[in-house]
Amino acid sequence: MVKMMIKQPFKNVAVGGTFDKLHKGHKTLLNKAFEVGNYVYIGLTSDEFVLQLQKTHKVAPYNERLTDLTNFLKTPEFKNRFEISPLHTPYGLTLNQTTNLDALIVSQETIKTAETINKKRLQTNLPPLHIVKINLVPAENKTPISTTRIRANEIDKEGHLIKQNQPQK
């Protein structure tokens, strides 16, 4: 039996995020990017941009998030297929005329940003990007996995509910 190499539909794709408390939802997003793209540009939210986002919870420093992301990507299937750069705006390198992007990988939470990116690309005579959207990954209780929920000790990074200490009767 001959194993055929499946060609990814897009040459260059982009994905971005804070990737704090790198969890199953983040990994699903990144895996989709590598599934559909031959080369993946990953924008990692800078510490300065995180402050502008006014998150309702603490966010790990850029270098810590970069280390976690790099460790996740240390597999043969991802080797030499990505570049990580700081994300200082919601648009990152998507508006750069020298970057030959074909698609943007997003979640339901970030679809509006992708649509704004395409509007801005059209205004600067760049072709719109294909938008590949993934669904949010549910935790055990069917509510989406999120860093906010992980930091609140509701769930772990895999979406398993954390049992809170029950008051004794």
CSV table of C-alpha atoms in Angstrom, one decimal:
chain,number,residue,atom,x,y,z
A,1,MET,CA,0.0,0.0,0.0
A,2,VAL,CA,1.4,3.4,-1.0
A,3,LYS,CA,0.9,6.3,1.4
A,4,MET,CA,0.1,9.5,-0.5
A,5,MET,CA,1.1,12.9,0.8
A,6,ILE,CA,-2.0,15.1,1.0
A,7,LYS,CA,-1.3,18.6,-0.2
A,8,GLN,CA,-2.6,21.4,2.0
A,9,PRO,CA,-5.2,23.6,0.2
A,10,PHE,CA,-3.3,26.8,1.1
A,11,LYS,CA,0.4,27.7,0.8
A,12,ASN,CA,0.5,30.3,3.6
A,13,VAL,CA,-1.9,30.8,6.4
A,14,ALA,CA,-2.0,33.1,9.4
A,15,VAL,CA,-3.4,32.6,12.9
A,16,GLY,CA,-3.2,34.8,15.9
A,17,GLY,CA,-4.0,34.9,19.6
A,18,THR,CA,-2.9,35.4,23.1
A,19,PHE,CA,-2.5,31.7,23.7
A,20,ASP,CA,-2.4,32.2,27.5
A,21,LYS,CA,-2.8,28.9,29.4
A,22,LEU,CA,-2.4,27.0,26.1
A,23,HIS,CA,-5.4,24.8,26.1
A,24,LYS,CA,-7.3,22.3,24.0
A,25,GLY,CA,-9.1,25.0,22.1
A,26,HIS,CA,-5.9,26.8,21.2
A,27,LYS,CA,-4.4,23.5,20.1
A,28,THR,CA,-7.4,22.7,17.9
A,29,LEU,CA,-7.0,26.2,16.2
A,30,LEU,CA,-3.3,25.6,15.6
A,31,ASN,CA,-3.8,22.1,14.4
A,32,LYS,CA,-6.4,23.3,11.9
A,33,ALA,CA,-3.9,26.0,10.6
A,34,PHE,CA,-1.3,23.2,10.0
A,35,GLU,CA,-3.9,21.0,8.5
A,36,VAL,CA,-5.0,23.5,5.8
A,37,GLY,CA,-1.7,25.4,5.4
A,38,ASN,CA,1.7,24.4,4.2
A,39,TYR,CA,3.3,27.3,6.2
A,40,VAL,CA,1.8,28.9,9.2
A,41,TYR,CA,2.4,32.5,10.4
A,42,ILE,CA,1.5,32.7,14.1
A,43,GLY,CA,0.9,36.1,15.7
A,44,LEU,CA,1.4,36.0,19.4
A,45,THR,CA,-0.2,38.9,21.3
A,46,SER,CA,2.5,41.2,22.7
A,47,ASP,CA,2.4,42.3,26.4
A,48,GLU,CA,1.6,45.8,25.3
A,49,PHE,CA,-1.3,44.6,23.1
A,50,VAL,CA,-2.6,42.4,25.9
A,51,LEU,CA,-3.0,45.6,28.1
A,52,GLN,CA,-5.0,47.3,25.3
A,53,LEU,CA,-7.3,44.2,25.2
A,54,GLN,CA,-8.2,44.8,28.8
A,55,LYS,CA,-8.7,41.2,29.7
A,56,THR,CA,-10.7,40.4,32.8
A,57,HIS,CA,-8.0,38.1,34.1
A,58,LYS,CA,-4.2,38.0,34.5
A,59,VAL,CA,-2.3,37.0,31.3
A,60,ALA,CA,1.1,35.3,31.5
A,61,PRO,CA,4.1,37.4,30.1
A,62,TYR,CA,4.9,37.1,26.4
A,63,ASN,CA,8.0,35.1,26.9
A,64,GLU,CA,6.2,32.5,29.0
A,65,ARG,CA,3.4,32.2,26.4
A,66,LEU,CA,6.0,32.0,23.6
A,67,THR,CA,7.8,29.1,25.4
A,68,ASP,CA,4.5,27.2,25.9
A,69,LEU,CA,3.6,27.7,22.2
A,70,THR,CA,7.1,26.7,21.0
A,71,ASN,CA,7.0,23.6,23.2
A,72,PHE,CA,3.7,22.6,21.7
A,73,LEU,CA,5.0,23.0,18.2
A,74,LYS,CA,8.1,20.8,18.8
A,75,THR,CA,6.8,17.9,16.7
A,76,PRO,CA,8.0,16.5,13.4
A,77,GLU,CA,4.8,17.4,11.7
A,78,PHE,CA,5.2,21.2,12.5
A,79,LYS,CA,9.0,21.4,12.0
A,80,ASN,CA,10.1,24.1,9.6
A,81,ARG,CA,6.5,25.0,8.8
A,82,PHE,CA,5.9,28.0,11.0
A,83,GLU,CA,7.1,31.4,12.2
A,84,ILE,CA,6.0,33.1,15.4
A,85,SER,CA,6.0,36.9,15.7
A,86,PRO,CA,4.7,39.4,18.2
A,87,LEU,CA,1.2,40.7,17.5
A,88,HIS,CA,0.9,44.4,18.2
A,89,THR,CA,-2.5,45.0,16.6
A,90,PRO,CA,-5.5,42.8,15.7
A,91,TYR,CA,-4.2,42.7,12.1
A,92,GLY,CA,-0.6,41.6,12.5
A,93,LEU,CA,1.0,40.8,9.2
A,94,THR,CA,-2.3,40.3,7.4
A,95,LEU,CA,-2.1,43.8,5.9
A,96,ASN,CA,1.5,43.5,4.8
A,97,GLN,CA,1.8,43.5,1.0
A,98,THR,CA,5.0,41.4,1.1
A,99,THR,CA,3.4,38.5,2.9
A,100,ASN,CA,1.7,36.2,0.5
A,101,LEU,CA,-1.1,34.9,2.7
A,102,ASP,CA,-3.9,32.8,1.3
A,103,ALA,CA,-6.0,32.2,4.4
A,104,LEU,CA,-6.7,33.2,8.0
A,105,ILE,CA,-7.6,30.6,10.6
A,106,VAL,CA,-10.0,31.9,13.2
A,107,SER,CA,-12.5,30.8,15.9
A,108,GLN,CA,-16.1,31.9,16.3
A,109,GLU,CA,-14.8,34.5,18.7
A,110,THR,CA,-12.5,36.2,16.1
A,111,ILE,CA,-14.5,35.9,12.9
A,112,LYS,CA,-15.4,39.6,13.0
A,113,THR,CA,-11.7,40.6,13.1
A,114,ALA,CA,-11.1,38.4,10.0
A,115,GLU,CA,-13.9,40.2,8.2
A,116,THR,CA,-12.4,43.5,9.2
A,117,ILE,CA,-9.1,42.4,7.9
A,118,ASN,CA,-10.5,41.5,4.5
A,119,LYS,CA,-12.2,44.9,4.3
A,120,LYS,CA,-8.9,46.6,5.0
A,121,ARG,CA,-7.1,44.3,2.5
A,122,LEU,CA,-9.5,45.3,-0.2
A,123,GLN,CA,-9.0,49.0,0.6
A,124,THR,CA,-5.3,48.6,0.0
A,125,ASN,CA,-5.7,46.5,-3.2
A,126,LEU,CA,-4.8,43.2,-1.5
A,127,PRO,CA,-7.0,40.2,-2.3
A,128,PRO,CA,-9.3,39.0,0.6
A,129,LEU,CA,-8.1,36.0,2.5
A,130,HIS,CA,-10.0,32.8,2.7
A,131,ILE,CA,-11.4,32.5,6.2
A,132,VAL,CA,-11.3,29.1,7.8
A,133,LYS,CA,-13.4,29.1,11.0
A,134,ILE,CA,-13.3,26.5,13.7
A,135,ASN,CA,-16.0,26.0,16.3
A,136,LEU,CA,-15.1,26.7,19.9
A,137,VAL,CA,-14.1,23.5,21.7
A,138,PRO,CA,-16.5,22.5,24.5
A,139,ALA,CA,-15.5,21.5,28.0
A,140,GLU,CA,-17.2,18.5,29.7
A,141,ASN,CA,-20.2,20.7,30.5
A,142,LYS,CA,-20.6,21.7,26.9
A,143,THR,CA,-19.5,25.3,27.6
A,144,PRO,CA,-16.5,26.5,25.5
A,145,ILE,CA,-13.0,26.0,26.9
A,146,SER,CA,-11.4,29.4,27.7
A,147,THR,CA,-8.5,30.8,29.5
A,148,THR,CA,-10.9,32.8,31.6
A,149,ARG,CA,-12.5,29.6,32.8
A,150,ILE,CA,-9.1,27.9,33.4
A,151,ARG,CA,-7.8,30.8,35.4
A,152,ALA,CA,-11.0,30.8,37.5
A,153,ASN,CA,-10.3,27.1,38.3
A,154,GLU,CA,-13.6,25.9,36.7
A,155,ILE,CA,-11.9,23.6,34.2
A,156,ASP,CA,-8.4,22.4,33.3
A,157,LYS,CA,-6.6,22.9,30.0
A,158,GLU,CA,-8.4,19.8,28.5
A,159,GLY,CA,-11.8,21.1,29.5
A,160,HIS,CA,-12.3,18.7,32.4
A,161,LEU,CA,-14.4,20.2,35.2
A,162,ILE,CA,-12.4,20.9,38.4
A,163,LYS,CA,-14.3,19.6,41.4
A,164,GLN,CA,-14.6,22.3,44.0
A,165,ASN,CA,-14.4,21.3,47.6
A,166,GLN,CA,-17.9,20.6,48.7
A,167,PRO,CA,-19.0,21.8,52.2
A,168,GLN,CA,-19.2,18.9,54.6
A,169,LYS,CA,-22.7,18.1,56.0
